[in-house]
XYZ file of C-alpha atoms in Angstrom:
261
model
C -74.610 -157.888 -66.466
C -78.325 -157.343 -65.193
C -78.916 -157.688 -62.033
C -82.476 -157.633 -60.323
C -82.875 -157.771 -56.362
C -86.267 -159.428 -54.509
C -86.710 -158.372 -50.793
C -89.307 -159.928 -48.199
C -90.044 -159.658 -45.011
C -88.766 -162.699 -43.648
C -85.966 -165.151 -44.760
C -85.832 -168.608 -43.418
C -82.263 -169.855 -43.774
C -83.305 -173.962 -43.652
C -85.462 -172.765 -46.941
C -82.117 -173.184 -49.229
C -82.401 -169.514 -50.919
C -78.834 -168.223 -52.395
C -80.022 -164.829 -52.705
C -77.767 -161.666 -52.415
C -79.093 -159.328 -50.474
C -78.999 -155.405 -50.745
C -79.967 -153.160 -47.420
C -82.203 -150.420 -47.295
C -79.107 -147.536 -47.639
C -78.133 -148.992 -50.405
C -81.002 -149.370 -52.267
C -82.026 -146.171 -51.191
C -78.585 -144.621 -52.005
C -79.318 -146.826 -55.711
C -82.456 -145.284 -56.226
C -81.272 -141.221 -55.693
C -78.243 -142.410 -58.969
C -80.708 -143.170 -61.208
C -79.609 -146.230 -61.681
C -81.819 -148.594 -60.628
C -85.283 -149.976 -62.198
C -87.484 -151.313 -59.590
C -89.854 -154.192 -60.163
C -92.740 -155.116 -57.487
C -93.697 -159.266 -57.412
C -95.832 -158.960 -54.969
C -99.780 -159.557 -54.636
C -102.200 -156.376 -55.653
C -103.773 -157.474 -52.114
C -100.243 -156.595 -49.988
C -99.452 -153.235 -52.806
C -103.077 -151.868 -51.924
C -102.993 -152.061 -47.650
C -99.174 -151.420 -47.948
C -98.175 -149.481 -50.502
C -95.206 -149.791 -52.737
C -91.733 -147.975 -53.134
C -92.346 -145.344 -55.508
C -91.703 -145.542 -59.139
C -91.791 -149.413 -59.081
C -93.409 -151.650 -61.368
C -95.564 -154.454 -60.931
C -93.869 -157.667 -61.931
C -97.128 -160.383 -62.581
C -95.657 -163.331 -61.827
C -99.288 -165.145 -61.222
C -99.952 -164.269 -64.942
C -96.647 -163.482 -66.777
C -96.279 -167.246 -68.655
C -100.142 -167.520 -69.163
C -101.267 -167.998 -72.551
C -103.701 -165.907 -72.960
C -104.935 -162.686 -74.549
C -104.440 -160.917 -71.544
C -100.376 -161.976 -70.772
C -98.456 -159.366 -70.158
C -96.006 -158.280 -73.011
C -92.793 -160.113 -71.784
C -90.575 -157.440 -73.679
C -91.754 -154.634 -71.076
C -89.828 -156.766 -68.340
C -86.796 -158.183 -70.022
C -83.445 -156.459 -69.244
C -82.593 -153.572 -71.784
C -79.499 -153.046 -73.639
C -77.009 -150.508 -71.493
C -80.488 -149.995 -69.481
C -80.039 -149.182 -65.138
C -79.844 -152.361 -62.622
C -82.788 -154.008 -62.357
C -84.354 -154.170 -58.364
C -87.244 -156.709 -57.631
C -88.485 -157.171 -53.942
C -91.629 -159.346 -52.489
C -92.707 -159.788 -49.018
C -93.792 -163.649 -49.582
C -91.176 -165.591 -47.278
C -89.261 -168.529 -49.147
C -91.168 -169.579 -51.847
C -92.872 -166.504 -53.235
C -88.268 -164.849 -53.509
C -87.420 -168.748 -55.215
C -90.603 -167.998 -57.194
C -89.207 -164.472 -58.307
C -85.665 -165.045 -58.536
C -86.689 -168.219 -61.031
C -88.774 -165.408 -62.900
C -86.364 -162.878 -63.120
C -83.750 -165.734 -64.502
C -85.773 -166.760 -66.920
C -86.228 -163.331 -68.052
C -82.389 -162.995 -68.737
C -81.276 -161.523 -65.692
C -77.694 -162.884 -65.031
C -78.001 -162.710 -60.550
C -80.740 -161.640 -58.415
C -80.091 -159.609 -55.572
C -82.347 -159.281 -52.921
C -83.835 -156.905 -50.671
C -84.776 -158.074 -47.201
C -86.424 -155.140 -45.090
C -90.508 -154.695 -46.616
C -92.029 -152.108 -46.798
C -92.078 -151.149 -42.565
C -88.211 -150.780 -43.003
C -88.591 -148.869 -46.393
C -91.033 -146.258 -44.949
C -89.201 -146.021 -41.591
C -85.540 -145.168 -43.277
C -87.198 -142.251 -45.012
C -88.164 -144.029 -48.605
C -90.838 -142.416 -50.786
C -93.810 -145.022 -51.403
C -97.149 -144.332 -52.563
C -100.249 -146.380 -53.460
C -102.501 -148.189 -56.194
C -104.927 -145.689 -57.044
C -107.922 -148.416 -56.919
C -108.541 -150.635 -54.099
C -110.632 -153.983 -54.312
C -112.623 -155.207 -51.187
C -110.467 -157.376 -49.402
C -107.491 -154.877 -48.822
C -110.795 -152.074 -48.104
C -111.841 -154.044 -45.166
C -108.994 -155.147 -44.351
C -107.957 -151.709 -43.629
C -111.390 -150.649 -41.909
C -110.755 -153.788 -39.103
C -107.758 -152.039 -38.730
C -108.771 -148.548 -38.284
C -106.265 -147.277 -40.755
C -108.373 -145.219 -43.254
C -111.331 -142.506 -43.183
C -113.905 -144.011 -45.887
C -115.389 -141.257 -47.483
C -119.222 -142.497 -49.380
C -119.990 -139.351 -51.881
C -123.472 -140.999 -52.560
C -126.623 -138.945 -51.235
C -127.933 -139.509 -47.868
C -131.491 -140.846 -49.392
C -129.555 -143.406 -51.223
C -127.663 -144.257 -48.516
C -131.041 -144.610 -46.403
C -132.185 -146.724 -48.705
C -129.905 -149.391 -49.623
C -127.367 -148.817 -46.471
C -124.013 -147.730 -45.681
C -120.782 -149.038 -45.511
C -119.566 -150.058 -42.412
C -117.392 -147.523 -40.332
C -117.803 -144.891 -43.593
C -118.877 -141.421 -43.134
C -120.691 -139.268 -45.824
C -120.059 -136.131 -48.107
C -122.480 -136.545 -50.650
C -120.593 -135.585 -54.441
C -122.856 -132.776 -55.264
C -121.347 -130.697 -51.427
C -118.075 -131.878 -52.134
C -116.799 -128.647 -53.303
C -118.362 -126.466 -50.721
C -117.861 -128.522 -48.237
C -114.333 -127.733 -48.195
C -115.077 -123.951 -48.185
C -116.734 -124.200 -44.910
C -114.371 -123.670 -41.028
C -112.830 -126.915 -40.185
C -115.898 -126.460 -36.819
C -118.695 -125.625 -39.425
C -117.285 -129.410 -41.576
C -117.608 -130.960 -38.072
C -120.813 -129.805 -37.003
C -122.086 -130.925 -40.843
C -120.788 -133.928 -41.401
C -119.842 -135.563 -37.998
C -116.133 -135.706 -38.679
C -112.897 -133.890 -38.597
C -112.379 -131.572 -42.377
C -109.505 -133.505 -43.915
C -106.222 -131.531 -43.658
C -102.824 -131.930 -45.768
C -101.422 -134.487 -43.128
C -104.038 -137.153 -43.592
C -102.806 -140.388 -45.846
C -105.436 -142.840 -44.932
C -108.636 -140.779 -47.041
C -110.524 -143.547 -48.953
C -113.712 -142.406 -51.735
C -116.517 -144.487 -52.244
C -119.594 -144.865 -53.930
C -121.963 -147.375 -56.351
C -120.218 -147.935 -59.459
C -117.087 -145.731 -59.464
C -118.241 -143.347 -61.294
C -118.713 -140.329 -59.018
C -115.823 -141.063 -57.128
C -114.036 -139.988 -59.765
C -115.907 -136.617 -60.164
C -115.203 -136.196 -56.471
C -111.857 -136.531 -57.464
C -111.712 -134.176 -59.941
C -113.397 -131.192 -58.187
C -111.125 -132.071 -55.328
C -107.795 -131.101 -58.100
C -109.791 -128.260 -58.718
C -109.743 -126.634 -55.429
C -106.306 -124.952 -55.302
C -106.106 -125.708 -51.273
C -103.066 -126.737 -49.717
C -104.990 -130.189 -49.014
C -105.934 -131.272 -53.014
C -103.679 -128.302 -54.933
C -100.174 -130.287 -55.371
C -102.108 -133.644 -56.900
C -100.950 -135.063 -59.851
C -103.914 -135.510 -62.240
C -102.279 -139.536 -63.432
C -102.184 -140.594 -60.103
C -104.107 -141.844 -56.998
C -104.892 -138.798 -55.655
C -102.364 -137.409 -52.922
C -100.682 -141.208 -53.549
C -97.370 -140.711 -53.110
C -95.541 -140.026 -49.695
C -93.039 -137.662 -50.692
C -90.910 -134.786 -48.805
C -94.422 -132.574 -50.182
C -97.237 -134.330 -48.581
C -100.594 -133.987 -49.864
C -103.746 -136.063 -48.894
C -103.468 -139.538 -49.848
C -106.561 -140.860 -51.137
C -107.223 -144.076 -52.466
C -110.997 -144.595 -54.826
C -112.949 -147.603 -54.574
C -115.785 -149.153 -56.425
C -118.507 -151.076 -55.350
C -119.152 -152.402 -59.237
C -115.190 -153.489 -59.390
C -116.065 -156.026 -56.182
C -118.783 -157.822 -57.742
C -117.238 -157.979 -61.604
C -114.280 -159.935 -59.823
C-alpha cells in the first residue's frame, strides 16, 4: 500500500479533513530508514522565503492536470512498484491538504497521511532543509521587509550609479569578487561597508541585471577553497542546504527572471 502524508501549518477541525497525521519524530525517524519519498505541494513563493525539507520534491498541483506542453510527466509522481512510502506536506490550511490529499488519490496512493508541524517545527527539531537555488521578486522583498537576508549586487558601481540600486543591497562588484575574499575581515569592512561573509551566514542573496554574472560570482566563489564557499556542491544553490556541515547559504536572483514572468 502507498501511502503519502501532507502537513500544514494549521488544521481547522470544523474544515471536515480525515487526514492521518505523522509528527515530526516520526517523520524524521522515517526519513534517517530510507524509506520515505518526500513530495512538497506547496507554492514556489512559501519554498523560496522558507525553505523546504531536504531531498523533497516539488509536487505541482497548480499545473499537474493542465493540458499543455509544459504538464509535468505524471509518471515521475505516481507510486512505484516495491518503491519507499510516499510523504507529501503543504502549509495551506484546509483547502490547499483536501486539495493535495485529492491529488495524491488520484495519483494511486491508497491513504494520505499528513504532517502537521511546517517548516518552524521541522527546522526547530533538528531537520535538514535547504533552499530553491533561484528566487523571484516577491519572496526577494519579501525577505528584505523582513531583514532576513544580506543582498549582495555584483554589478559595477558606475552601473549601479547609473540606473540605481536595489533597495537595502550592498555591493561587491563580480570582477573583486575573488579578491575580495582574500582581504582581513577589517580591510572587507573598511571596502565595502559591510561585515566579510563567514561560514555561519544562511541569509547571503546574489544579484545583478540578467543573471548572468551572478552565476560567475558563483562559480569563482566554489573556486576559493575557504571554509566559507569550499564544501559547496556545484548542482545546488550555493551553501543551500542546512546540514550538520554548514556552509554559506546563498540564494541567486535575476532581475531578467522578474520581468519575463
Amino acid at each position: 500500500m502507498s501511502i503519502a502524508a501532507i502537513s500544514f501549518g494549521i488544521l481547522h477541525a470544523s474544515n471536515g479533513l480525515e487526514i492521518n497525521p505523522i509528527s515530526t519524530s516520526d517523520l524524521l525517524a522515517t526519513l534517517e530508514s530510507g524509506q520515505v519519498r518526500v513530495f512538497d505541494a506547496r507554492s514556489d513563493f512559501e519554498r523560496e522565503v522558507d525553505g523546504y525539507i531536504l531531498g523533497s520534491e516539488l509536487l505541482p498541483m497548480d499545473t499537474i492536470f493542465d493540458d499543455t506542453e509544459d504538464k509535468p510527466d505524471l509518471e515521475t509522481f505516481k507510486p512505484k512498484e516495491d518503491g519507499p512510502t510516499m510523504v507529501v506536506y503543504v502549509s495551506d490550511k484546509g483547502f490547499g491538504a483536501r486539495k493535495a490529499e485529492s491529488v495524491l488519490k488520484s495519483l494511486g496512493f491508497d491513504s494520505v497521511r499528513c504532517y502537521f508541524g511546517g517548516l518552524d517545527e521541522w527546522k526547530a527539531s533538528g531537520g535538514d532543509y535547504e533552499f530553491p537555488r533561484f528566487v523571484k521578486f516577491q519572496a526577494l522583498n519579501t525577505l528584505l521587509d523582513r531583514d532576513e537576508i544580506l543582498l549582495i549586487d555584483v554589478r559595477n558601481r558606475t552601473e549601479l550609479n547609473t540606473v540605481g540600486q536595489i533597495p537595502k543591497s550592498v555591493c561587491l562588484p563580480l570582477h573583486e569578487v575573488e579578491l575580495a575574499f582574500d582581504l582581513s575581515d577589517e580591510d572587507f569592512q573598511a571596502r565595502y561597508s559591510f561585515p566579510k561573509p563567514q561560514g555561519d551566514r544562511k541569509d547571503i542573496v546574489l544579484t545583478c541585471r540578467s543573471g548572468r554574472r551572478v552565476l560567475v560570482a558563483d562559480r569563482i566563489m566554489k573556486t576559493k577553497g575557504s571554509p566559507i564557499f569550499g564544501s559547496i556542491p556545484a548542482v545546488s544553490r550555493i551553501g543551500s542546504s542546512k546540514t550538520g556541515n554548514t556552509t554559506l547559504p546563498t540564494m541567486i536572483w535575476s532581475m531578467i527572471s522578474c520581468r519575463n514572468e
